[in-house]
Tab-separated table of C-alpha atoms and ligand atoms in Angstrom:
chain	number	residue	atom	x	y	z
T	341	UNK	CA	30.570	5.472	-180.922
T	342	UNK	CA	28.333	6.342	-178.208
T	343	UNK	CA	25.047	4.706	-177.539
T	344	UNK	CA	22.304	6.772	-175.479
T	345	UNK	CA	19.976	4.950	-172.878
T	346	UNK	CA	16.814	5.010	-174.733
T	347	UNK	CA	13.975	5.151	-172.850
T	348	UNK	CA	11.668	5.083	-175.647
T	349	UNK	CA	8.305	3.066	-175.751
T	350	UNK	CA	8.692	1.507	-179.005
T	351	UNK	CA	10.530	1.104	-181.114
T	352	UNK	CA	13.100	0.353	-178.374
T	353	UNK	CA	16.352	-0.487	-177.267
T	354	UNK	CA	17.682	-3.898	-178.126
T	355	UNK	CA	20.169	-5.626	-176.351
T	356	UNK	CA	23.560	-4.157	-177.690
T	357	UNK	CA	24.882	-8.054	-178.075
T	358	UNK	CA	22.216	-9.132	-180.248
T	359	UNK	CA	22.793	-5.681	-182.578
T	360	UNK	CA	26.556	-6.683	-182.676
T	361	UNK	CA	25.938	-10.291	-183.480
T	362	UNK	CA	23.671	-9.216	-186.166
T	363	UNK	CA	26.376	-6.631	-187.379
T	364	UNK	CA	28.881	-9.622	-187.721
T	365	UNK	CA	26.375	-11.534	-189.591
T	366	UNK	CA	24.986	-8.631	-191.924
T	367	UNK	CA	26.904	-9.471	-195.113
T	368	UNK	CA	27.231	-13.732	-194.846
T	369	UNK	CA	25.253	-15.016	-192.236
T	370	UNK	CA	26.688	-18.580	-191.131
T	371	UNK	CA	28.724	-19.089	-194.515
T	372	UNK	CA	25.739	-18.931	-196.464
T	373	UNK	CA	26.768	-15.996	-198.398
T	374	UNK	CA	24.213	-13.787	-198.078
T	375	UNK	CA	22.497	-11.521	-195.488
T	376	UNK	CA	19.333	-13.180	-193.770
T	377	UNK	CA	17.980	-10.254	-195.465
T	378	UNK	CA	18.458	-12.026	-198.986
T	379	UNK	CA	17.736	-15.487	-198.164
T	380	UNK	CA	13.889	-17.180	-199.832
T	381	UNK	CA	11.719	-17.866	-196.979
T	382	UNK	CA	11.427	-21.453	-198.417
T	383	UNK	CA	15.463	-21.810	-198.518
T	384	UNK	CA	16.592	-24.100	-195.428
T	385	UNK	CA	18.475	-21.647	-194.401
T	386	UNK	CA	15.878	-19.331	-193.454
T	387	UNK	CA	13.752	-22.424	-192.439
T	388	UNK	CA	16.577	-23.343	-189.898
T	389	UNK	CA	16.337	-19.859	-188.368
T	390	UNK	CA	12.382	-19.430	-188.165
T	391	UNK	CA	12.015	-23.369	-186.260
T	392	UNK	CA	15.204	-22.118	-183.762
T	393	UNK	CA	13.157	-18.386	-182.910
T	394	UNK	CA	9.717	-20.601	-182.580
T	395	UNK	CA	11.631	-23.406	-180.664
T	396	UNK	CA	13.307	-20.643	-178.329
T	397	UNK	CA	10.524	-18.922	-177.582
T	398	UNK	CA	8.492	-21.916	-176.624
T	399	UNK	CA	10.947	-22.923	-174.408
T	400	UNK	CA	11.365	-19.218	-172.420
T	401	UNK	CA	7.717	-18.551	-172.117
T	402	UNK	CA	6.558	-22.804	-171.369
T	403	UNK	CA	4.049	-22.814	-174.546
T	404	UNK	CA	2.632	-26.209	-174.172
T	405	UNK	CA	1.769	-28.782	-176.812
T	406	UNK	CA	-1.186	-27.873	-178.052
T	407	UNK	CA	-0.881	-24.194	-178.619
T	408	UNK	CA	0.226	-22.329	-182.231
T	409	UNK	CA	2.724	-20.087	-182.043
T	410	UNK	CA	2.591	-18.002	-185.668
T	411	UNK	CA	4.532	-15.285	-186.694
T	412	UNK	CA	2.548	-12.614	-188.628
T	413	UNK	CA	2.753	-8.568	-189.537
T	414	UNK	CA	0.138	-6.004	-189.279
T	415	UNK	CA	1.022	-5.515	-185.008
T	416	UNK	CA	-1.340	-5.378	-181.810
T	417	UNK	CA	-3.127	-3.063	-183.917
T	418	UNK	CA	-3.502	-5.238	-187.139
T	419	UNK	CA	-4.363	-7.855	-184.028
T	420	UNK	CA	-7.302	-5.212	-182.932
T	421	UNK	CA	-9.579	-6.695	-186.254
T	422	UNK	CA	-7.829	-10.307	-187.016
T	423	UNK	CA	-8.923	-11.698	-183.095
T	424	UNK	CA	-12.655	-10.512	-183.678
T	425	UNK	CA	-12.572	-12.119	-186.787
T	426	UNK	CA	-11.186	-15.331	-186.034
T	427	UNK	CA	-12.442	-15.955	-182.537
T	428	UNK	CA	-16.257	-13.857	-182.461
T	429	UNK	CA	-17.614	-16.500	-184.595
T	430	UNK	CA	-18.305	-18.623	-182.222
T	431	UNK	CA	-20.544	-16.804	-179.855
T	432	UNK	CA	-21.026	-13.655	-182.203
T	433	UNK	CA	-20.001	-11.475	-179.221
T	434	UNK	CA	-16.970	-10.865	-176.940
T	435	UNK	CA	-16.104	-9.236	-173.512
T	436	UNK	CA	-13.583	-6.314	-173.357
T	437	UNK	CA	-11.808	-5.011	-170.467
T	438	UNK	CA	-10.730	-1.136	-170.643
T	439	UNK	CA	-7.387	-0.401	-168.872
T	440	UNK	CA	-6.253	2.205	-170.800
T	441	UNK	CA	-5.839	3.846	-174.785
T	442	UNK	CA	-4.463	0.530	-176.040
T	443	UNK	CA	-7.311	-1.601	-174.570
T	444	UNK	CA	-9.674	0.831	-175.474
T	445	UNK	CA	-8.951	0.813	-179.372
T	446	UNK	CA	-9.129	-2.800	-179.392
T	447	UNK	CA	-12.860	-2.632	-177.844
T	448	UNK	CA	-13.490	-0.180	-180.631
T	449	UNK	CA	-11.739	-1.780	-183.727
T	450	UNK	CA	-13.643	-4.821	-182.488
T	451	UNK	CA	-17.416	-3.459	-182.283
T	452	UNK	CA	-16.953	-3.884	-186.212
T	453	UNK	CA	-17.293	-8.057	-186.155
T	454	UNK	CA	-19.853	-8.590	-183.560
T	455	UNK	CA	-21.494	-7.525	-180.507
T	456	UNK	CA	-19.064	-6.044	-177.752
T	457	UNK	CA	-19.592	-6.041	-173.996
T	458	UNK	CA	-17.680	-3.484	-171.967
T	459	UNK	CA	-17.209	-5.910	-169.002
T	460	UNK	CA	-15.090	-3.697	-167.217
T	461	UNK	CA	-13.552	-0.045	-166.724
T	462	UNK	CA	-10.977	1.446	-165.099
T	463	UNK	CA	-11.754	4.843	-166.834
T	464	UNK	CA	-13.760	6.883	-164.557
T	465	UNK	CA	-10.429	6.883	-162.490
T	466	UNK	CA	-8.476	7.803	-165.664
T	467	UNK	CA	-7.211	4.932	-166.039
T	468	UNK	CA	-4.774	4.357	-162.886
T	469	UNK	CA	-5.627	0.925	-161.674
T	470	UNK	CA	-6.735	-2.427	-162.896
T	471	UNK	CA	-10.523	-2.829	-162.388
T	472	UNK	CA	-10.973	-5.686	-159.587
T	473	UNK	CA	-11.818	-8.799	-160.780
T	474	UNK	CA	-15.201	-8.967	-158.572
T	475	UNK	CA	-16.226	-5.983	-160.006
T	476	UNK	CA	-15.934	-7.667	-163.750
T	477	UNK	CA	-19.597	-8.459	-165.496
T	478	UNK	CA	-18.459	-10.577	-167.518
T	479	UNK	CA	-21.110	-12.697	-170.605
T	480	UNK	CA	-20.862	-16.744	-169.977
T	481	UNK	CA	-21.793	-16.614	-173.475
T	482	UNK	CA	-18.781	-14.752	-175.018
T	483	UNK	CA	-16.375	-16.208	-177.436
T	484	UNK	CA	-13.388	-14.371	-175.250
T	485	UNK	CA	-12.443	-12.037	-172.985
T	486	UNK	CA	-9.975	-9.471	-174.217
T	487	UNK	CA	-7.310	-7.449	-172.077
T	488	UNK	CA	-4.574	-5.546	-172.345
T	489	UNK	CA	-1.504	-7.125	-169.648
T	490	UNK	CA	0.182	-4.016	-169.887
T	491	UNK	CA	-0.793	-0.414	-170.789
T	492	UNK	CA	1.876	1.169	-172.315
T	493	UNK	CA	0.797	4.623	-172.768
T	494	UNK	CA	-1.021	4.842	-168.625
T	495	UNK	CA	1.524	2.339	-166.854
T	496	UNK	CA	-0.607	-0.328	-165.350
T	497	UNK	CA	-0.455	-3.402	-165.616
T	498	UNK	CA	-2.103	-6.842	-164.368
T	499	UNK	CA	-0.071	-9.026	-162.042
T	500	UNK	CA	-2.568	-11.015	-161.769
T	501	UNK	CA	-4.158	-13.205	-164.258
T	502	UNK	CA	-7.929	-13.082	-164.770
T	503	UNK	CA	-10.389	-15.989	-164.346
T	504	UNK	CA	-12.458	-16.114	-167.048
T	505	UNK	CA	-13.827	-19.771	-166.745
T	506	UNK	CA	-14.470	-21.288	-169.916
T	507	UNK	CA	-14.370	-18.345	-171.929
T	508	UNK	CA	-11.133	-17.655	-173.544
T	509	UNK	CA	-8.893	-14.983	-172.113
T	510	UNK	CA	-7.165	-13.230	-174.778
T	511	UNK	CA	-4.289	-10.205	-174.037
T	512	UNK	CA	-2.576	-7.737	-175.953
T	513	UNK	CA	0.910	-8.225	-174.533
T	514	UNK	CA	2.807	-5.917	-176.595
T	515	UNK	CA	4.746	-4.218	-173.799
T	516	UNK	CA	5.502	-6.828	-171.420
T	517	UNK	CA	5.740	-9.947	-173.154
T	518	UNK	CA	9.149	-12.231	-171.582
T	519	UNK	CA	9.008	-9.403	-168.736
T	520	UNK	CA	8.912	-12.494	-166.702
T	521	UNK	CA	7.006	-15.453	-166.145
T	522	UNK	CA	3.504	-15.866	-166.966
T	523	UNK	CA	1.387	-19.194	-166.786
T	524	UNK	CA	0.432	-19.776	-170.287
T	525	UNK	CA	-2.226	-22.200	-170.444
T	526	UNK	CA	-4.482	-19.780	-168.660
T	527	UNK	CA	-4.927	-18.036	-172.046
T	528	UNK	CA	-6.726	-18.861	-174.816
T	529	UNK	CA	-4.979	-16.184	-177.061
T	530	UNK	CA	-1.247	-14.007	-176.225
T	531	UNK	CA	-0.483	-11.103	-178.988
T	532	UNK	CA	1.742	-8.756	-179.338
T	533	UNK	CA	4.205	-6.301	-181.828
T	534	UNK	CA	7.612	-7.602	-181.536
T	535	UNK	CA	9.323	-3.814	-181.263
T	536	UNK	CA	8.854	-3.530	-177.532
T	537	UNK	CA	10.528	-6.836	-175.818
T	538	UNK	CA	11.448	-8.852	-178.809
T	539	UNK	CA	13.499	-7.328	-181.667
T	540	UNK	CA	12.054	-4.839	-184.705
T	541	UNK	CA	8.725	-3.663	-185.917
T	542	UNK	CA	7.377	-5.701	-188.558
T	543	UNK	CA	6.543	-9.067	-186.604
T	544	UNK	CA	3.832	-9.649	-184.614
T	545	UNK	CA	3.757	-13.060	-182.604
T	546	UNK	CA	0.553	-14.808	-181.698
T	547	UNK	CA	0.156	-17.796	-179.574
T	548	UNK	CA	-3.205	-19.612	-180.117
T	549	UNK	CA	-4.468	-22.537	-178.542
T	550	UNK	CA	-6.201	-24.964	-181.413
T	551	UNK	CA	-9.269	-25.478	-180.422
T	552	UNK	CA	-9.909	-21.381	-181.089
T	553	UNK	CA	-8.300	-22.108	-184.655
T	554	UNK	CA	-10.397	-22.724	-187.436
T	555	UNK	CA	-13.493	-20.089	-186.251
T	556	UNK	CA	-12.925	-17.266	-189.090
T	557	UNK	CA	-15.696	-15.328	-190.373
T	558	UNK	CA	-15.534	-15.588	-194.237
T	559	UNK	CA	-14.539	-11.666	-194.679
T	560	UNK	CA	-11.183	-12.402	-192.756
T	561	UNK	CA	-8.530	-12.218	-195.513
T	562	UNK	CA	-6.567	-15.378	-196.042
T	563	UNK	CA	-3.271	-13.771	-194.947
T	564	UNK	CA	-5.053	-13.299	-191.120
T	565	UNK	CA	-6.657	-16.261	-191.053
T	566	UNK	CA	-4.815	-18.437	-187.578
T	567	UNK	CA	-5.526	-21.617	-189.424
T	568	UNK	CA	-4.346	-20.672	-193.250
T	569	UNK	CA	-1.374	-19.156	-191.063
T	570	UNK	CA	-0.820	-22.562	-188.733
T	571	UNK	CA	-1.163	-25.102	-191.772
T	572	UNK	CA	1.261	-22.746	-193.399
T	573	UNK	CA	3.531	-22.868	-190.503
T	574	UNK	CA	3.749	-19.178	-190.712
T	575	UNK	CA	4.680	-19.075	-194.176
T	576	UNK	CA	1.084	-18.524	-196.317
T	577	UNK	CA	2.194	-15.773	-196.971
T	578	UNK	CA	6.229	-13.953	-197.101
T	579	UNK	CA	6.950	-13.683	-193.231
T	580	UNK	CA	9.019	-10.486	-191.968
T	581	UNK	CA	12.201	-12.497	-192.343
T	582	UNK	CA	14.914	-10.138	-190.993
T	583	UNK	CA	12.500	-9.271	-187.655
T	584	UNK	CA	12.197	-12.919	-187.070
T	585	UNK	CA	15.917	-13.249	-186.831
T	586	UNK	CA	16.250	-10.383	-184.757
T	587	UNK	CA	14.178	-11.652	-182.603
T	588	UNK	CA	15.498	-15.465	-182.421
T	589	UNK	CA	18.676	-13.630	-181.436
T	590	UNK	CA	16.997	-11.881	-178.765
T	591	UNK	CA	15.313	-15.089	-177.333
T	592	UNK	CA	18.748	-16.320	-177.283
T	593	UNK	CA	20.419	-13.681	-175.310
T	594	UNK	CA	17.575	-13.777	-172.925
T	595	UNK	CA	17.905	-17.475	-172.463
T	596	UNK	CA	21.545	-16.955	-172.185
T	597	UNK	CA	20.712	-14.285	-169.211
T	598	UNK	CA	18.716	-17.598	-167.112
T	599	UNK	CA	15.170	-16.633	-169.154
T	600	UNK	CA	11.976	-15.757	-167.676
T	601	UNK	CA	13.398	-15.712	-164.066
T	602	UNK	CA	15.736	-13.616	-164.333
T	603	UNK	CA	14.249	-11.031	-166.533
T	604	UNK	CA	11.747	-11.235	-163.970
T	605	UNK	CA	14.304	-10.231	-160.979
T	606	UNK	CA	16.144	-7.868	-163.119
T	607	UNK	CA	12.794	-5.877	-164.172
T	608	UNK	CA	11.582	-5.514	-160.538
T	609	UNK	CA	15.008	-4.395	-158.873
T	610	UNK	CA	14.833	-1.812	-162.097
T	611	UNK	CA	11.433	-0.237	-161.537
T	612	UNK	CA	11.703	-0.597	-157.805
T	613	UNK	CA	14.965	2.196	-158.518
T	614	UNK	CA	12.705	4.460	-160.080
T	615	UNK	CA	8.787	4.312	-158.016
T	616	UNK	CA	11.013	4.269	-154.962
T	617	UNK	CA	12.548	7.443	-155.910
T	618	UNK	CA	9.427	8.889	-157.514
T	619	UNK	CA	7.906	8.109	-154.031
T	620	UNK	CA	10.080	9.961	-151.460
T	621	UNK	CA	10.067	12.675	-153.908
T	622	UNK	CA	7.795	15.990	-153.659
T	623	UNK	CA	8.395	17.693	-157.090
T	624	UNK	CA	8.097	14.022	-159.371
T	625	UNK	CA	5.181	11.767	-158.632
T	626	UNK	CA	3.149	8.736	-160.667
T	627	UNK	CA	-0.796	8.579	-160.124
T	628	UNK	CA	-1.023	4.849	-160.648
T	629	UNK	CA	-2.031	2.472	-157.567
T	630	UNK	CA	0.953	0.778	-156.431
T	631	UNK	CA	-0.261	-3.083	-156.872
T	632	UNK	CA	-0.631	-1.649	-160.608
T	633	UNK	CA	2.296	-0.270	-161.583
T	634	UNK	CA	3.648	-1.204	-164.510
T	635	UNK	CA	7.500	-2.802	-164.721
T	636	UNK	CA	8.215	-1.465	-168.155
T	637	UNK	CA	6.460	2.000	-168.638
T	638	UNK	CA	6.717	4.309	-165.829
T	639	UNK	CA	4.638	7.655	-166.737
T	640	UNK	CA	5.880	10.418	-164.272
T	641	UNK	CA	5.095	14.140	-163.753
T	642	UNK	CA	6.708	17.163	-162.912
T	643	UNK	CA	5.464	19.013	-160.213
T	644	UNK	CA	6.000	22.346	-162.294
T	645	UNK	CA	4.649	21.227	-166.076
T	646	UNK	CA	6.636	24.719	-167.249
T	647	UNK	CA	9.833	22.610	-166.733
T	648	UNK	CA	9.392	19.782	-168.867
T	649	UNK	CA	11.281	21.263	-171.532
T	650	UNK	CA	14.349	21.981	-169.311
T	651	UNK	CA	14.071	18.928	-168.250
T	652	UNK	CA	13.958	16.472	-171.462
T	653	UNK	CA	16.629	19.068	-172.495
T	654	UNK	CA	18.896	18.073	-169.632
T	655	UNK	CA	18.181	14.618	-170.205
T	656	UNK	CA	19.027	14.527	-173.741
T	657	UNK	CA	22.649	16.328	-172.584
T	658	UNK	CA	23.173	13.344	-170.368
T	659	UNK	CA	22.333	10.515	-173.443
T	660	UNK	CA	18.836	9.957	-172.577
T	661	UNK	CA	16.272	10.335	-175.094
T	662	UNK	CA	13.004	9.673	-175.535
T	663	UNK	CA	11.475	10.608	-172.193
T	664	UNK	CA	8.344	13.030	-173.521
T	665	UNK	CA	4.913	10.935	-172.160
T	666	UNK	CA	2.489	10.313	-174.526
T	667	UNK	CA	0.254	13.599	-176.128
T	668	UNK	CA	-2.814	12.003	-174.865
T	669	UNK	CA	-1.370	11.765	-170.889
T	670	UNK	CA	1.390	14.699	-171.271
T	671	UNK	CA	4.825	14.586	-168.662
T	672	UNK	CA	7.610	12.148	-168.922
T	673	UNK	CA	7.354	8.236	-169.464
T	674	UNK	CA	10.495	5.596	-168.986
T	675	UNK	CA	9.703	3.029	-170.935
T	676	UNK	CA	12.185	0.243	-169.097
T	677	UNK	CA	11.804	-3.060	-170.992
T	678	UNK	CA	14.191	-5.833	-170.871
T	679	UNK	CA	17.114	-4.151	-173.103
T	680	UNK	CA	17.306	-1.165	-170.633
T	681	UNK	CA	20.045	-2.016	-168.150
T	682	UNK	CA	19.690	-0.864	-164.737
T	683	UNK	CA	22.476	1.666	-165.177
T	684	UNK	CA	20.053	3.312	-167.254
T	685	UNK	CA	17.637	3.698	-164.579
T	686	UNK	CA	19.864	4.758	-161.900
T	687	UNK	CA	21.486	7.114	-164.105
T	688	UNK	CA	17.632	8.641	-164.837
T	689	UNK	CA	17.316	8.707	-161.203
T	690	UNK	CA	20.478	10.645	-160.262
T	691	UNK	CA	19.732	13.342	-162.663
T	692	UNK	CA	16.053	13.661	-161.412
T	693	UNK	CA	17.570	14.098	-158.229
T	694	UNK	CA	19.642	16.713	-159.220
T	695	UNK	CA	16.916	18.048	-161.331
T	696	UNK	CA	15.126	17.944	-158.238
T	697	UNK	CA	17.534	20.161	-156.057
T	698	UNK	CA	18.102	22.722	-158.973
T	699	UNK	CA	14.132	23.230	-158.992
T	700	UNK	CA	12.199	22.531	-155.929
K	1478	PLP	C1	2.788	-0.584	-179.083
K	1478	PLP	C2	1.498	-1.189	-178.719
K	1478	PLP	C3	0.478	-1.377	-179.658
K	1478	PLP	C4	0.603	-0.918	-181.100
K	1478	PLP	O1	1.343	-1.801	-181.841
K	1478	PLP	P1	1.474	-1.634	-183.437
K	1478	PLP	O2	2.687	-2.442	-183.716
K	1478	PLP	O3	1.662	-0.178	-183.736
K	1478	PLP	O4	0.280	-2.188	-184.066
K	1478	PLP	C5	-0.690	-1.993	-179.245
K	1478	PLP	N1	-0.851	-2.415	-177.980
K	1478	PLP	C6	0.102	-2.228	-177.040
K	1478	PLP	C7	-0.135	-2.706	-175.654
K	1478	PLP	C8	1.303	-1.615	-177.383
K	1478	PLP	O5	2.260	-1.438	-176.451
């Protein structure tokens, strides 16, 4: 067996221990018989397993009492429509921040639940830096304030965190959630789709502080609703079981690693192996500003666009896949979340080099 690095945005790579622990467990997980897979969502079993992910996951990211943490479906996307209509309600209207094609959708998806204020834009310089904070107009009267913490398709993302006053600061943090330590409390809202930093597709986590529980408009459907979800614990309706395991395990390993610190540490000496090399370079280059580089997507160009076939061909010789940008932006993208070891990275690196020599 040979696995590949995989430097793809998502779906992506898991941490091989966690797919071996799950491959012991496949057929009788912990002498119950049965695969997770198999087991009622209402069996203690399964119960068991769903309190040890939430209580793990708490612990990594330092959720504090009075915040939800539910476990839905329908992804950042689904997310796009079920934060309008559980949080607009209260003002009728919300702020949105536009980084990039991911924040961008959610302004749009949202403009169907109330009235939407494009506080800030970072597109008239296509989308390569975070819009300064001073430059923000942002609506004392809006329910929240949405962002996205990391673009996934540009490669910027905040490392900062926004003061929105009393308005609730809500972020899409589908790529870089447990990237490394972030200061909960000063959100009123965290989402994100598991199948970047967490384990499969299928499970999308929200943490909700409970005062913004219990706004819904009356459309939202009972299965999206944060407070059918939160007196449900989760369970109103069939949870993605399996993903929820997967993703306990993962919250494990990365506790077992020394947690948000050292993902941290490990995710900056990573990218700094690849934007240090993209910077000394002639023929490679990234056209996002430096304080806004992202630490888990790193979109890259060729200097010669004729040779990025060649060039994901070589790649894929050497076991790395997945390194074709997004249609929208074109060139290459590593997508380096947690799983990716740095041997990955350095082993991009020296064949971009050699690439590099071939080619100039
Ligand atoms: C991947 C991603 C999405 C889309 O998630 P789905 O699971 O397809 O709904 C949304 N936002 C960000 C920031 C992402 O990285």
């Amino acid at each position: 067996m040979t696995r590949v690095f995989n430097f793809s945005p998502g779906p992506a790579t898991l941490p091989e221990a966690v797919l071996r622990k799950a491959a012991s467990e496949m057929l009788d997980w912990n002498g119950s018989g049965m695969s997770v897979m198999e087991m009622s969502h209402r069996g203690k079993e399964f119960i068991g397993i769903h309190a040890e992910a939430e209580s793990l996951l708490r612990e990594l990211m330092g959720i504090p009492a009075g915040y939800k943490v539910l476990f839905m479906q329908g992804g950042a996307i689904g997310e796009n429509a079920i934060v309008p209509m559980n949080l607009i309600g209260k003002t009728g209207s919300a702020d949105y921040i536009t980084t990039g094609d991911w924040s961008k959708k959610s302004m749009k998806e949202a403009r169907t639940f109330g009235k939407i204020n494009e506080a800030a834009s970072s597109e008239a310089s296509k989308f390569t830096a975070i819009p300064k904070q001073a430059e923000w107009k942002l609506d004392a009267g809006a329910s929240y304030v949405h962002i996205c913490s990391n673009e996934t398709i540009g490669g910027v993302e905040y490392h900062w965190t926004p003061d929105t006053g009393s308005v609730p600061l809500v972020a899409d943090m589908s790529s870089n959630i447990l990237s490394r330590a972030i200061d909960v409390s000063k959100y009123g809202l965290i989402y994100a789709g598991a199948q970047k930093n967490m384990g499969p597709s299928g499970l999308t986590v929200v943490i909700v502080r409970d005062d913004l529980i219990g706004h819904a408009l009356p459309i939202t459907p009972s299965a999206f609703n944060y407070k059918m979800q939160a007196e449900n614990d989760s369970m109103y309706n069939t949870p993605p079981t399996y993903a929820i395991y997967i993703a306990g395990l993962v919250f494990q390993h990365v506790k077992a690693l020394g947690g948000m610190k050292a993902m941290e540490a490990h995710n900056k000496a990573k990218a700094a192996v690849l934007y240090d090399y993209l910077d000394d370079s002639a023929f490679f280059s990234n056209p996002v500003a430096k304080e806004d580089r992202s630490l888990m997507n790193v979109p890259f160009k060729l200097k010669d666009e004729s040779l990025d076939e060649a060039f994901l061909k070589g790649a894929q010789a050497r076991g790395m896949i997945q390194l074709k940008g997004h249609r929208s932006v074109g060139g290459m993208r590593a997508s380096i979340y947690n799983a990716m070891p740095i041997e990955g990275v350095q082993a991009l690196v020296a064949y971009m080099k050699d690439f590099e020599a071939k080619n100039a």
